[in-house]
PDB file of C-alpha atoms in Angstrom:
ATOM      1  CA  MET F   4      15.125  75.457 249.850  1.00  0.00           C
ATOM      2  CA  ASN F   5      15.790  72.586 247.431  1.00  0.00           C
ATOM      3  CA  LYS F   6      14.938  70.077 250.177  1.00  0.00           C
ATOM      4  CA  LYS F   7      11.509  71.696 250.622  1.00  0.00           C
ATOM      5  CA  ILE F   8      10.837  71.641 246.877  1.00  0.00           C
ATOM      6  CA  ILE F   9      11.950  68.022 246.561  1.00  0.00           C
ATOM      7  CA  SER F  10       9.897  67.029 249.629  1.00  0.00           C
ATOM      8  CA  SER F  11       6.843  68.764 248.176  1.00  0.00           C
ATOM      9  CA  LEU F  12       7.285  67.036 244.822  1.00  0.00           C
ATOM     10  CA  ILE F  13       7.698  63.646 246.472  1.00  0.00           C
ATOM     11  CA  ALA F  14       4.596  64.277 248.582  1.00  0.00           C
ATOM     12  CA  MET F  15       2.613  65.182 245.456  1.00  0.00           C
ATOM     13  CA  LEU F  16       3.680  61.945 243.769  1.00  0.00           C
ATOM     14  CA  VAL F  17       3.021  59.794 246.824  1.00  0.00           C
ATOM     15  CA  LEU F  18      -0.274  61.377 247.966  1.00  0.00           C
ATOM     16  CA  PRO F  19      -2.565  59.181 245.874  1.00  0.00           C
ATOM     17  CA  VAL F  20      -1.162  56.114 247.654  1.00  0.00           C
ATOM     18  CA  PHE F  21      -2.478  57.251 251.050  1.00  0.00           C
ATOM     19  CA  SER F  22      -6.079  57.540 252.108  1.00  0.00           C
ATOM     20  CA  ALA F  23      -8.177  58.622 255.041  1.00  0.00           C
ATOM     21  CA  GLN F  24      -7.941  55.004 256.104  1.00  0.00           C
ATOM     22  CA  ALA F  25      -5.894  55.002 259.262  1.00  0.00           C
ATOM     23  CA  SER F  26      -3.050  52.599 259.730  1.00  0.00           C
ATOM     24  CA  ASN F  27      -1.035  52.463 262.926  1.00  0.00           C
ATOM     25  CA  LEU F  28       2.562  53.368 262.280  1.00  0.00           C
ATOM     26  CA  LYS F  29       5.648  52.201 264.082  1.00  0.00           C
ATOM     27  CA  PHE F  30       7.306  55.147 265.810  1.00  0.00           C
ATOM     28  CA  SER F  31      10.341  54.552 263.585  1.00  0.00           C
ATOM     29  CA  ASP F  32       8.082  55.395 260.600  1.00  0.00           C
ATOM     30  CA  VAL F  33       6.849  58.679 262.093  1.00  0.00           C
ATOM     31  CA  PRO F  34       8.781  61.810 261.076  1.00  0.00           C
ATOM     32  CA  GLU F  35      11.071  63.019 263.862  1.00  0.00           C
ATOM     33  CA  ALA F  36       9.494  66.490 263.622  1.00  0.00           C
ATOM     34  CA  VAL F  37       6.075  65.027 264.507  1.00  0.00           C
ATOM     35  CA  ILE F  38       7.472  63.179 267.529  1.00  0.00           C
ATOM     36  CA  LYS F  39       9.355  66.285 268.698  1.00  0.00           C
ATOM     37  CA  SER F  40       6.269  68.512 268.386  1.00  0.00           C
ATOM     38  CA  MET F  41       4.127  65.968 270.185  1.00  0.00           C
ATOM     39  CA  LYS F  42       6.591  65.783 273.097  1.00  0.00           C
ATOM     40  CA  ILE F  43       6.635  69.581 273.364  1.00  0.00           C
ATOM     41  CA  GLU F  44       2.864  70.096 273.099  1.00  0.00           C
ATOM     42  CA  HIS F  45       1.778  67.085 275.163  1.00  0.00           C
ATOM     43  CA  PRO F  46       4.638  65.988 277.454  1.00  0.00           C
ATOM     44  CA  ASP F  47       2.288  63.977 279.705  1.00  0.00           C
ATOM     45  CA  ALA F  48       0.696  61.986 276.860  1.00  0.00           C
ATOM     46  CA  LYS F  49       0.212  58.247 277.425  1.00  0.00           C
ATOM     47  CA  LYS F  50      -0.892  55.361 275.178  1.00  0.00           C
ATOM     48  CA  ILE F  51       0.236  57.156 272.030  1.00  0.00           C
ATOM     49  CA  GLU F  52      -0.735  55.803 268.593  1.00  0.00           C
ATOM     50  CA  VAL F  53       0.067  57.452 265.274  1.00  0.00           C
ATOM     51  CA  ASP F  54      -1.810  56.977 262.006  1.00  0.00           C
ATOM     52  CA  LYS F  55      -1.046  58.398 258.568  1.00  0.00           C
ATOM     53  CA  GLU F  56      -4.117  59.860 256.877  1.00  0.00           C
ATOM     54  CA  LEU F  57      -5.013  61.969 253.870  1.00  0.00           C
ATOM     55  CA  HIS F  58      -7.090  65.069 254.571  1.00  0.00           C
ATOM     56  CA  PHE F  59      -7.555  68.117 252.350  1.00  0.00           C
ATOM     57  CA  GLY F  60      -5.212  66.454 249.849  1.00  0.00           C
ATOM     58  CA  MET F  61      -2.388  66.455 252.400  1.00  0.00           C
ATOM     59  CA  VAL F  62      -0.637  63.670 254.268  1.00  0.00           C
ATOM     60  CA  LEU F  63      -1.232  64.262 257.970  1.00  0.00           C
ATOM     61  CA  TYR F  64      -0.236  62.336 261.066  1.00  0.00           C
ATOM     62  CA  GLU F  65      -3.106  61.687 263.451  1.00  0.00           C
ATOM     63  CA  VAL F  66      -1.777  61.270 266.967  1.00  0.00           C
ATOM     64  CA  LYS F  67      -4.130  59.586 269.437  1.00  0.00           C
ATOM     65  CA  PHE F  68      -3.223  59.745 273.102  1.00  0.00           C
ATOM     66  CA  LYS F  69      -4.488  60.075 276.650  1.00  0.00           C
ATOM     67  CA  THR F  70      -3.750  62.691 279.279  1.00  0.00           C
ATOM     68  CA  ASN F  71      -5.342  62.565 282.709  1.00  0.00           C
ATOM     69  CA  GLY F  72      -7.595  59.742 281.494  1.00  0.00           C
ATOM     70  CA  LYS F  73      -9.060  61.758 278.574  1.00  0.00           C
ATOM     71  CA  LYS F  74      -8.729  60.691 274.927  1.00  0.00           C
ATOM     72  CA  HIS F  75      -7.341  63.200 272.440  1.00  0.00           C
ATOM     73  CA  GLU F  76      -6.656  63.224 268.690  1.00  0.00           C
ATOM     74  CA  THR F  77      -4.512  65.885 267.099  1.00  0.00           C
ATOM     75  CA  LEU F  78      -3.121  66.293 263.604  1.00  0.00           C
ATOM     76  CA  PHE F  79       0.391  67.253 262.506  1.00  0.00           C
ATOM     77  CA  ASP F  80       1.910  67.692 259.072  1.00  0.00           C
ATOM     78  CA  ALA F  81       5.182  65.928 258.223  1.00  0.00           C
ATOM     79  CA  GLN F  82       7.188  68.963 259.357  1.00  0.00           C
ATOM     80  CA  GLY F  83       5.647  68.717 262.831  1.00  0.00           C
ATOM     81  CA  HIS F  84       3.387  71.742 262.506  1.00  0.00           C
ATOM     82  CA  HIS F  85       0.198  71.430 264.516  1.00  0.00           C
ATOM     83  CA  PHE F  86      -2.656  71.121 262.034  1.00  0.00           C
ATOM     84  CA  GLY F  87      -5.689  70.805 264.280  1.00  0.00           C
ATOM     85  CA  HIS F  88      -7.908  68.435 266.165  1.00  0.00           C
ATOM     86  CA  GLU F  89     -10.389  65.900 264.941  1.00  0.00           C
ATOM     87  CA  GLU F  90     -13.642  66.376 266.796  1.00  0.00           C
ATOM     88  CA  GLU F  91     -16.113  63.521 267.157  1.00  0.00           C
ATOM     89  CA  ILE F  92     -19.634  64.727 266.401  1.00  0.00           C
ATOM     90  CA  GLU F  93     -23.101  63.292 266.888  1.00  0.00           C
ATOM     91  CA  ILE F  94     -24.672  61.576 263.879  1.00  0.00           C
ATOM     92  CA  SER F  95     -27.404  64.247 263.998  1.00  0.00           C
ATOM     93  CA  GLU F  96     -24.735  66.927 263.375  1.00  0.00           C
ATOM     94  CA  ILE F  97     -23.666  65.486 260.003  1.00  0.00           C
ATOM     95  CA  PRO F  98     -24.639  67.938 257.223  1.00  0.00           C
ATOM     96  CA  GLN F  99     -27.659  66.813 255.200  1.00  0.00           C
ATOM     97  CA  PRO F 100     -25.799  66.788 251.834  1.00  0.00           C
ATOM     98  CA  ILE F 101     -23.462  64.140 253.311  1.00  0.00           C
ATOM     99  CA  ILE F 102     -26.404  62.060 254.529  1.00  0.00           C
ATOM    100  CA  LYS F 103     -27.982  62.305 251.064  1.00  0.00           C
ATOM    101  CA  THR F 104     -24.773  61.145 249.339  1.00  0.00           C
ATOM    102  CA  LEU F 105     -24.352  58.254 251.787  1.00  0.00           C
ATOM    103  CA  LYS F 106     -27.927  57.086 251.150  1.00  0.00           C
ATOM    104  CA  GLN F 107     -27.301  57.253 247.387  1.00  0.00           C
ATOM    105  CA  THR F 108     -23.985  55.383 247.711  1.00  0.00           C
ATOM    106  CA  PHE F 109     -25.133  52.521 249.945  1.00  0.00           C
ATOM    107  CA  LYS F 110     -28.396  50.568 249.688  1.00  0.00           C
ATOM    108  CA  LYS F 111     -28.060  49.393 253.299  1.00  0.00           C
ATOM    109  CA  LEU F 112     -26.519  52.022 255.566  1.00  0.00           C
ATOM    110  CA  SER F 113     -25.628  52.344 259.232  1.00  0.00           C
ATOM    111  CA  ILE F 114     -23.552  55.364 260.271  1.00  0.00           C
ATOM    112  CA  GLU F 115     -21.199  54.254 263.043  1.00  0.00           C
ATOM    113  CA  LYS F 116     -19.096  57.348 263.803  1.00  0.00           C
ATOM    114  CA  ALA F 117     -18.509  60.865 262.495  1.00  0.00           C
ATOM    115  CA  GLU F 118     -15.667  63.334 262.967  1.00  0.00           C
ATOM    116  CA  LYS F 119     -15.358  66.951 261.896  1.00  0.00           C
ATOM    117  CA  ILE F 120     -11.872  68.001 260.817  1.00  0.00           C
ATOM    118  CA  SER F 121     -11.097  71.708 260.594  1.00  0.00           C
ATOM    119  CA  HIS F 122      -8.332  73.008 258.328  1.00  0.00           C
ATOM    120  CA  PRO F 123      -6.413  75.991 259.749  1.00  0.00           C
ATOM    121  CA  ASP F 124      -7.618  78.104 256.791  1.00  0.00           C
ATOM    122  CA  GLY F 125     -11.265  77.464 257.698  1.00  0.00           C
ATOM    123  CA  ARG F 126     -12.102  74.570 255.370  1.00  0.00           C
ATOM    124  CA  VAL F 127     -13.961  71.639 256.911  1.00  0.00           C
ATOM    125  CA  GLU F 128     -13.939  67.939 256.089  1.00  0.00           C
ATOM    126  CA  TYR F 129     -15.912  65.090 257.609  1.00  0.00           C
ATOM    127  CA  GLU F 130     -14.618  61.591 258.295  1.00  0.00           C
ATOM    128  CA  ILE F 131     -17.536  59.174 258.379  1.00  0.00           C
ATOM    129  CA  ASP F 132     -17.381  55.503 259.426  1.00  0.00           C
ATOM    130  CA  VAL F 133     -20.278  53.480 258.068  1.00  0.00           C
ATOM    131  CA  GLU F 134     -21.464  49.964 257.573  1.00  0.00           C
ATOM    132  CA  GLY F 135     -22.684  50.059 254.008  1.00  0.00           C
ATOM    133  CA  ASP F 136     -24.040  47.118 252.059  1.00  0.00           C
ATOM    134  CA  GLY F 137     -22.618  44.703 254.632  1.00  0.00           C
ATOM    135  CA  GLU F 138     -19.066  46.120 254.701  1.00  0.00           C
ATOM    136  CA  ASP F 139     -17.269  48.641 256.916  1.00  0.00           C
ATOM    137  CA  TRP F 140     -16.177  51.842 255.161  1.00  0.00           C
ATOM    138  CA  GLU F 141     -14.381  55.041 256.092  1.00  0.00           C
ATOM    139  CA  LEU F 142     -15.090  58.093 253.960  1.00  0.00           C
ATOM    140  CA  ALA F 143     -13.615  61.589 253.844  1.00  0.00           C
ATOM    141  CA  MET F 144     -16.243  64.014 252.573  1.00  0.00           C
ATOM    142  CA  SER F 145     -16.822  67.693 251.935  1.00  0.00           C
ATOM    143  CA  PRO F 146     -19.684  69.472 253.755  1.00  0.00           C
ATOM    144  CA  ALA F 147     -21.446  69.554 250.358  1.00  0.00           C
ATOM    145  CA  GLY F 148     -21.445  65.744 250.241  1.00  0.00           C
ATOM    146  CA  LYS F 149     -18.591  65.126 247.799  1.00  0.00           C
ATOM    147  CA  ILE F 150     -16.696  61.919 248.545  1.00  0.00           C
ATOM    148  CA  TRP F 151     -12.961  62.614 248.534  1.00  0.00           C
ATOM    149  CA  VAL F 152     -11.805  59.243 249.861  1.00  0.00           C
ATOM    150  CA  LYS F 153     -13.682  55.950 250.264  1.00  0.00           C
ATOM    151  CA  GLU F 154     -11.828  52.979 251.760  1.00  0.00           C
ATOM    152  CA  ARG F 155     -12.834  49.672 253.276  1.00  0.00           C
ATOM    153  CA  ASP F 156     -12.212  49.823 256.993  1.00  0.00           C
TER     154      ASP F 156
END
């Protein structure tokens, strides 16, 4: 019980350090619970990469891999619980409030990629990769257009 409380407190203190910006982790830096869950859920996975990201105010581990030639991305929390999948969406599927905010944020804008991330409790977040004002950016945004995280890519 104390370990869970301490882990939660540490996570709360460390959360602001992480962002939606992905950074490949060495497997030695990935929690054992994430690796174990991945092996159980996807035993045939190949070309595995793990990134640490911040979504919904939580540190999540994005695991990218291939099975039978298909690319997959799935999310786990630090305890190895399956969190969900990131789903790549068409630019035309991005909610209009997000488009409006992006146009207000960047004078010159090119949307490169968009992903919809679903929280198990039903909340949704969008991860948008853009070229804005001559620089590459990755943003985590609410469906209403609020920017939660904005990092140079």
